[in-house]
Amino acid sequence: MPPRIAQLAPDFEQRREGPMLEGVASFADALEENPAPRRLGDVRLRYEPGRLLGESHPPSFWRKQLPVVCLLLAAGCAVGALVGVLWAGGAEATPPLSMVLGVLTVALVGVALRLEGQLGRRRFVLHFPTERLRLERLRWAPGATRVEWVPFDEVTAVEIVERAAKHYALVVVWRAAGEEQPTRREVLVEHIPASEQEALVRVWRLLHNAFGLRGAGLA
């Protein structure tokens, strides 16, 4: 835990205080009177009656075009490599230029796939009436969106993780009841600058209290 964050939230003991905080309704009422910040890191936060929503910002139009540009360049390199091989005719060895273009084709396809994967957006929803957390990974491909439901009482921790260049992430940790698989983790918010530390601790405490974890203080 970064020293500055630790000073703002001195007690980070992650032990559950009972099955849940007394009265989820009262917590939701308090949240309505003292709403969460509208933005934290790469996520927009919004409170609606009975639920808190967080959704990462959509990528820009040009960023969405980068995978397409890489694939077009890869196609051009592939055609160039094929033309080079055909031009060589009966040559025993593949022309060096065709080999280079072939390597570039593979590399550009790999870059395109990586960029496409980074276009996925995150969304989480705290449903207070049902005491469940909905985690979503939004993909651009139809039917590729991943959705998972986590009961509040399965959440074991909400962690502030320090990234490179003095940025932070907010991570939820849980373990499904009755399953032997290891503890699971999911990023809720990324790219939180040091200038948003106050809002970060406020949201951390809010989530801590919502999940019924002890040691967060008042949000």
PDB file of N, CA and C in Angstrom, residues 131-196:
ATOM      1  N   GLU A 131     -27.955  -7.761  -3.107  1.00  0.00           N
ATOM      2  CA  GLU A 131     -26.631  -7.922  -2.499  1.00  0.00           C
ATOM      3  C   GLU A 131     -25.700  -8.714  -3.414  1.00  0.00           C
ATOM      4  N   ARG A 132     -25.635  -8.288  -4.668  1.00  0.00           N
ATOM      5  CA  ARG A 132     -24.760  -8.956  -5.630  1.00  0.00           C
ATOM      6  C   ARG A 132     -24.001  -7.925  -6.457  1.00  0.00           C
ATOM      7  N   LEU A 133     -22.792  -8.318  -6.860  1.00  0.00           N
ATOM      8  CA  LEU A 133     -21.947  -7.501  -7.716  1.00  0.00           C
ATOM      9  C   LEU A 133     -21.926  -8.116  -9.113  1.00  0.00           C
ATOM     10  N   ARG A 134     -22.255  -7.306 -10.103  1.00  0.00           N
ATOM     11  CA  ARG A 134     -22.238  -7.767 -11.492  1.00  0.00           C
ATOM     12  C   ARG A 134     -20.970  -7.243 -12.160  1.00  0.00           C
ATOM     13  N   LEU A 135     -20.138  -8.154 -12.673  1.00  0.00           N
ATOM     14  CA  LEU A 135     -18.902  -7.795 -13.364  1.00  0.00           C
ATOM     15  C   LEU A 135     -19.058  -8.105 -14.843  1.00  0.00           C
ATOM     16  N   GLU A 136     -18.724  -7.141 -15.686  1.00  0.00           N
ATOM     17  CA  GLU A 136     -18.874  -7.327 -17.126  1.00  0.00           C
ATOM     18  C   GLU A 136     -17.584  -6.928 -17.837  1.00  0.00           C
ATOM     19  N   ARG A 137     -17.228  -7.725 -18.842  1.00  0.00           N
ATOM     20  CA  ARG A 137     -16.162  -7.390 -19.774  1.00  0.00           C
ATOM     21  C   ARG A 137     -16.821  -7.194 -21.128  1.00  0.00           C
ATOM     22  N   LEU A 138     -16.934  -5.951 -21.559  1.00  0.00           N
ATOM     23  CA  LEU A 138     -17.645  -5.631 -22.786  1.00  0.00           C
ATOM     24  C   LEU A 138     -16.703  -5.743 -23.976  1.00  0.00           C
ATOM     25  N   ARG A 139     -17.047  -6.587 -24.922  1.00  0.00           N
ATOM     26  CA  ARG A 139     -16.244  -6.783 -26.127  1.00  0.00           C
ATOM     27  C   ARG A 139     -16.975  -6.224 -27.332  1.00  0.00           C
ATOM     28  N   TRP A 140     -16.182  -5.869 -28.348  1.00  0.00           N
ATOM     29  CA  TRP A 140     -16.784  -5.335 -29.567  1.00  0.00           C
ATOM     30  C   TRP A 140     -17.392  -6.438 -30.421  1.00  0.00           C
ATOM     31  N   ALA A 141     -16.853  -7.642 -30.334  1.00  0.00           N
ATOM     32  CA  ALA A 141     -17.399  -8.750 -31.119  1.00  0.00           C
ATOM     33  C   ALA A 141     -18.762  -9.153 -30.548  1.00  0.00           C
ATOM     34  N   PRO A 142     -19.759  -9.383 -31.400  1.00  0.00           N
ATOM     35  CA  PRO A 142     -21.098  -9.776 -30.920  1.00  0.00           C
ATOM     36  C   PRO A 142     -21.040 -11.067 -30.110  1.00  0.00           C
ATOM     37  N   GLY A 143     -21.692 -11.075 -28.962  1.00  0.00           N
ATOM     38  CA  GLY A 143     -21.760 -12.277 -28.137  1.00  0.00           C
ATOM     39  C   GLY A 143     -20.521 -12.574 -27.331  1.00  0.00           C
ATOM     40  N   ALA A 144     -19.519 -11.679 -27.368  1.00  0.00           N
ATOM     41  CA  ALA A 144     -18.262 -11.948 -26.663  1.00  0.00           C
ATOM     42  C   ALA A 144     -18.209 -11.332 -25.272  1.00  0.00           C
ATOM     43  N   THR A 145     -19.230 -10.603 -24.886  1.00  0.00           N
ATOM     44  CA  THR A 145     -19.250  -9.976 -23.568  1.00  0.00           C
ATOM     45  C   THR A 145     -19.329 -11.036 -22.471  1.00  0.00           C
ATOM     46  N   ARG A 146     -18.480 -10.883 -21.443  1.00  0.00           N
ATOM     47  CA  ARG A 146     -18.451 -11.839 -20.333  1.00  0.00           C
ATOM     48  C   ARG A 146     -19.106 -11.206 -19.109  1.00  0.00           C
ATOM     49  N   VAL A 147     -20.002 -11.933 -18.487  1.00  0.00           N
ATOM     50  CA  VAL A 147     -20.742 -11.436 -17.327  1.00  0.00           C
ATOM     51  C   VAL A 147     -20.569 -12.412 -16.166  1.00  0.00           C
ATOM     52  N   GLU A 148     -20.359 -11.877 -14.976  1.00  0.00           N
ATOM     53  CA  GLU A 148     -20.237 -12.722 -13.783  1.00  0.00           C
ATOM     54  C   GLU A 148     -20.918 -12.037 -12.607  1.00  0.00           C
ATOM     55  N   TRP A 149     -21.622 -12.833 -11.804  1.00  0.00           N
ATOM     56  CA  TRP A 149     -22.299 -12.332 -10.610  1.00  0.00           C
ATOM     57  C   TRP A 149     -21.544 -12.804  -9.382  1.00  0.00           C
ATOM     58  N   VAL A 150     -21.300 -11.886  -8.455  1.00  0.00           N
ATOM     59  CA  VAL A 150     -20.581 -12.207  -7.216  1.00  0.00           C
ATOM     60  C   VAL A 150     -21.419 -11.734  -6.025  1.00  0.00           C
ATOM     61  N   PRO A 151     -21.888 -12.638  -5.162  1.00  0.00           N
ATOM     62  CA  PRO A 151     -22.599 -12.206  -3.953  1.00  0.00           C
ATOM     63  C   PRO A 151     -21.692 -11.361  -3.060  1.00  0.00           C
ATOM     64  N   PHE A 152     -22.263 -10.368  -2.423  1.00  0.00           N
ATOM     65  CA  PHE A 152     -21.476  -9.492  -1.558  1.00  0.00           C
ATOM     66  C   PHE A 152     -20.702 -10.276  -0.506  1.00  0.00           C
ATOM     67  N   ASP A 153     -21.332 -11.319   0.054  1.00  0.00           N
ATOM     68  CA  ASP A 153     -20.669 -12.021   1.152  1.00  0.00           C
ATOM     69  C   ASP A 153     -19.542 -12.942   0.695  1.00  0.00           C
ATOM     70  N   GLU A 154     -19.308 -13.049  -0.623  1.00  0.00           N
ATOM     71  CA  GLU A 154     -18.164 -13.799  -1.130  1.00  0.00           C
ATOM     72  C   GLU A 154     -16.953 -12.901  -1.366  1.00  0.00           C
ATOM     73  N   VAL A 155     -17.151 -11.589  -1.300  1.00  0.00           N
ATOM     74  CA  VAL A 155     -16.042 -10.655  -1.478  1.00  0.00           C
ATOM     75  C   VAL A 155     -15.188 -10.647  -0.217  1.00  0.00           C
ATOM     76  N   THR A 156     -13.893 -10.857  -0.371  1.00  0.00           N
ATOM     77  CA  THR A 156     -12.989 -10.926   0.775  1.00  0.00           C
ATOM     78  C   THR A 156     -12.143  -9.677   0.947  1.00  0.00           C
ATOM     79  N   ALA A 157     -12.000  -8.867  -0.106  1.00  0.00           N
ATOM     80  CA  ALA A 157     -11.168  -7.668  -0.003  1.00  0.00           C
ATOM     81  C   ALA A 157     -11.427  -6.746  -1.185  1.00  0.00           C
ATOM     82  N   VAL A 158     -11.163  -5.477  -0.950  1.00  0.00           N
ATOM     83  CA  VAL A 158     -11.087  -4.477  -2.018  1.00  0.00           C
ATOM     84  C   VAL A 158      -9.715  -3.837  -1.878  1.00  0.00           C
ATOM     85  N   GLU A 159      -8.866  -3.986  -2.871  1.00  0.00           N
ATOM     86  CA  GLU A 159      -7.466  -3.589  -2.754  1.00  0.00           C
ATOM     87  C   GLU A 159      -7.135  -2.401  -3.646  1.00  0.00           C
ATOM     88  N   ILE A 160      -6.255  -1.547  -3.130  1.00  0.00           N
ATOM     89  CA  ILE A 160      -5.664  -0.469  -3.920  1.00  0.00           C
ATOM     90  C   ILE A 160      -4.284  -0.950  -4.347  1.00  0.00           C
ATOM     91  N   VAL A 161      -4.073  -1.077  -5.642  1.00  0.00           N
ATOM     92  CA  VAL A 161      -2.828  -1.616  -6.189  1.00  0.00           C
ATOM     93  C   VAL A 161      -2.069  -0.500  -6.896  1.00  0.00           C
ATOM     94  N   GLU A 162      -0.794  -0.366  -6.571  1.00  0.00           N
ATOM     95  CA  GLU A 162       0.017   0.678  -7.207  1.00  0.00           C
ATOM     96  C   GLU A 162       0.552   0.178  -8.532  1.00  0.00           C
ATOM     97  N   ARG A 163       0.371   0.981  -9.565  1.00  0.00           N
ATOM     98  CA  ARG A 163       0.887   0.684 -10.897  1.00  0.00           C
ATOM     99  C   ARG A 163       2.138   1.521 -11.154  1.00  0.00           C
ATOM    100  N   ALA A 164       2.659   1.405 -12.358  1.00  0.00           N
ATOM    101  CA  ALA A 164       3.817   2.211 -12.734  1.00  0.00           C
ATOM    102  C   ALA A 164       3.418   3.676 -12.884  1.00  0.00           C
ATOM    103  N   ALA A 165       4.413   4.562 -12.827  1.00  0.00           N
ATOM    104  CA  ALA A 165       4.229   6.001 -13.049  1.00  0.00           C
ATOM    105  C   ALA A 165       3.227   6.610 -12.074  1.00  0.00           C
ATOM    106  N   LYS A 166       3.232   6.130 -10.824  1.00  0.00           N
ATOM    107  CA  LYS A 166       2.392   6.687  -9.765  1.00  0.00           C
ATOM    108  C   LYS A 166       0.908   6.682 -10.119  1.00  0.00           C
ATOM    109  N   HIS A 167       0.468   5.618 -10.702  1.00  0.00           N
ATOM    110  CA  HIS A 167      -0.952   5.413 -10.961  1.00  0.00           C
ATOM    111  C   HIS A 167      -1.411   4.214 -10.133  1.00  0.00           C
ATOM    112  N   TYR A 168      -2.734   4.138  -9.907  1.00  0.00           N
ATOM    113  CA  TYR A 168      -3.281   3.103  -9.053  1.00  0.00           C
ATOM    114  C   TYR A 168      -4.446   2.403  -9.732  1.00  0.00           C
ATOM    115  N   ALA A 169      -4.790   1.236  -9.192  1.00  0.00           N
ATOM    116  CA  ALA A 169      -5.956   0.491  -9.659  1.00  0.00           C
ATOM    117  C   ALA A 169      -6.739   0.029  -8.444  1.00  0.00           C
ATOM    118  N   LEU A 170      -8.037  -0.149  -8.637  1.00  0.00           N
ATOM    119  CA  LEU A 170      -8.927  -0.634  -7.584  1.00  0.00           C
ATOM    120  C   LEU A 170      -9.370  -2.037  -7.981  1.00  0.00           C
ATOM    121  N   VAL A 171      -9.085  -3.020  -7.128  1.00  0.00           N
ATOM    122  CA  VAL A 171      -9.295  -4.428  -7.455  1.00  0.00           C
ATOM    123  C   VAL A 171     -10.194  -5.072  -6.410  1.00  0.00           C
ATOM    124  N   VAL A 172     -11.174  -5.854  -6.871  1.00  0.00           N
ATOM    125  CA  VAL A 172     -12.034  -6.605  -5.962  1.00  0.00           C
ATOM    126  C   VAL A 172     -11.550  -8.052  -5.926  1.00  0.00           C
ATOM    127  N   VAL A 173     -11.553  -8.638  -4.736  1.00  0.00           N
ATOM    128  CA  VAL A 173     -11.077 -10.010  -4.530  1.00  0.00           C
ATOM    129  C   VAL A 173     -12.214 -10.813  -3.924  1.00  0.00           C
ATOM    130  N   TRP A 174     -12.454 -12.016  -4.458  1.00  0.00           N
ATOM    131  CA  TRP A 174     -13.530 -12.843  -3.915  1.00  0.00           C
ATOM    132  C   TRP A 174     -13.197 -14.319  -4.094  1.00  0.00           C
ATOM    133  N   ARG A 175     -13.959 -15.128  -3.383  1.00  0.00           N
ATOM    134  CA  ARG A 175     -13.839 -16.582  -3.499  1.00  0.00           C
ATOM    135  C   ARG A 175     -15.232 -17.175  -3.424  1.00  0.00           C
ATOM    136  N   ALA A 176     -15.610 -17.898  -4.471  1.00  0.00           N
ATOM    137  CA  ALA A 176     -16.956 -18.458  -4.542  1.00  0.00           C
ATOM    138  C   ALA A 176     -17.154 -19.503  -3.462  1.00  0.00           C
ATOM    139  N   ALA A 177     -18.301 -19.458  -2.821  1.00  0.00           N
ATOM    140  CA  ALA A 177     -18.605 -20.402  -1.750  1.00  0.00           C
ATOM    141  C   ALA A 177     -18.716 -21.815  -2.303  1.00  0.00           C
ATOM    142  N   GLY A 178     -18.116 -22.764  -1.601  1.00  0.00           N
ATOM    143  CA  GLY A 178     -18.201 -24.165  -2.000  1.00  0.00           C
ATOM    144  C   GLY A 178     -17.270 -24.565  -3.124  1.00  0.00           C
ATOM    145  N   GLU A 179     -16.433 -23.639  -3.614  1.00  0.00           N
ATOM    146  CA  GLU A 179     -15.490 -23.955  -4.687  1.00  0.00           C
ATOM    147  C   GLU A 179     -14.081 -24.014  -4.126  1.00  0.00           C
ATOM    148  N   GLU A 180     -13.278 -24.918  -4.678  1.00  0.00           N
ATOM    149  CA  GLU A 180     -11.919 -25.099  -4.208  1.00  0.00           C
ATOM    150  C   GLU A 180     -10.919 -24.281  -5.009  1.00  0.00           C
ATOM    151  N   GLN A 181     -11.389 -23.559  -6.027  1.00  0.00           N
ATOM    152  CA  GLN A 181     -10.471 -22.790  -6.846  1.00  0.00           C
ATOM    153  C   GLN A 181      -9.877 -21.635  -6.043  1.00  0.00           C
ATOM    154  N   PRO A 182      -8.692 -21.147  -6.446  1.00  0.00           N
ATOM    155  CA  PRO A 182      -8.048 -20.058  -5.706  1.00  0.00           C
ATOM    156  C   PRO A 182      -8.888 -18.785  -5.713  1.00  0.00           C
ATOM    157  N   THR A 183      -8.501 -17.869  -4.836  1.00  0.00           N
ATOM    158  CA  THR A 183      -9.162 -16.570  -4.785  1.00  0.00           C
ATOM    159  C   THR A 183      -9.071 -15.892  -6.145  1.00  0.00           C
ATOM    160  N   ARG A 184     -10.143 -15.243  -6.537  1.00  0.00           N
ATOM    161  CA  ARG A 184     -10.202 -14.589  -7.842  1.00  0.00           C
ATOM    162  C   ARG A 184     -10.157 -13.076  -7.678  1.00  0.00           C
ATOM    163  N   ARG A 185      -9.663 -12.390  -8.704  1.00  0.00           N
ATOM    164  CA  ARG A 185      -9.491 -10.951  -8.665  1.00  0.00           C
ATOM    165  C   ARG A 185      -9.999 -10.340  -9.967  1.00  0.00           C
ATOM    166  N   GLU A 186     -10.535  -9.143  -9.860  1.00  0.00           N
ATOM    167  CA  GLU A 186     -11.003  -8.431 -11.055  1.00  0.00           C
ATOM    168  C   GLU A 186     -10.775  -6.931 -10.844  1.00  0.00           C
ATOM    169  N   VAL A 187     -10.224  -6.297 -11.864  1.00  0.00           N
ATOM    170  CA  VAL A 187      -9.993  -4.857 -11.805  1.00  0.00           C
ATOM    171  C   VAL A 187     -11.321  -4.125 -11.984  1.00  0.00           C
ATOM    172  N   LEU A 188     -11.611  -3.201 -11.075  1.00  0.00           N
ATOM    173  CA  LEU A 188     -12.790  -2.358 -11.205  1.00  0.00           C
ATOM    174  C   LEU A 188     -12.443  -1.027 -11.869  1.00  0.00           C
ATOM    175  N   VAL A 189     -11.335  -0.425 -11.428  1.00  0.00           N
ATOM    176  CA  VAL A 189     -10.919   0.877 -11.956  1.00  0.00           C
ATOM    177  C   VAL A 189      -9.420   0.840 -12.228  1.00  0.00           C
ATOM    178  N   GLU A 190      -9.007   1.401 -13.355  1.00  0.00           N
ATOM    179  CA  GLU A 190      -7.596   1.482 -13.721  1.00  0.00           C
ATOM    180  C   GLU A 190      -7.210   2.940 -13.953  1.00  0.00           C
ATOM    181  N   HIS A 191      -5.887   3.162 -14.081  1.00  0.00           N
ATOM    182  CA  HIS A 191      -5.333   4.467 -14.485  1.00  0.00           C
ATOM    183  C   HIS A 191      -5.785   5.599 -13.562  1.00  0.00           C
ATOM    184  N   ILE A 192      -5.690   5.361 -12.245  1.00  0.00           N
ATOM    185  CA  ILE A 192      -6.054   6.394 -11.277  1.00  0.00           C
ATOM    186  C   ILE A 192      -4.798   7.204 -10.944  1.00  0.00           C
ATOM    187  N   PRO A 193      -4.748   8.481 -11.309  1.00  0.00           N
ATOM    188  CA  PRO A 193      -3.550   9.275 -11.028  1.00  0.00           C
ATOM    189  C   PRO A 193      -3.445   9.645  -9.555  1.00  0.00           C
ATOM    190  N   ALA A 194      -2.247  10.068  -9.167  1.00  0.00           N
ATOM    191  CA  ALA A 194      -2.030  10.453  -7.769  1.00  0.00           C
ATOM    192  C   ALA A 194      -2.910  11.625  -7.363  1.00  0.00           C
ATOM    193  N   SER A 195      -3.291  12.458  -8.323  1.00  0.00           N
ATOM    194  CA  SER A 195      -4.133  13.617  -8.018  1.00  0.00           C
ATOM    195  C   SER A 195      -5.542  13.222  -7.577  1.00  0.00           C
ATOM    196  N   GLU A 196      -5.938  11.953  -7.789  1.00  0.00           N
ATOM    197  CA  GLU A 196      -7.280  11.495  -7.415  1.00  0.00           C
ATOM    198  C   GLU A 196      -7.257  10.591  -6.189  1.00  0.00           C
TER     199      GLU A 196
END
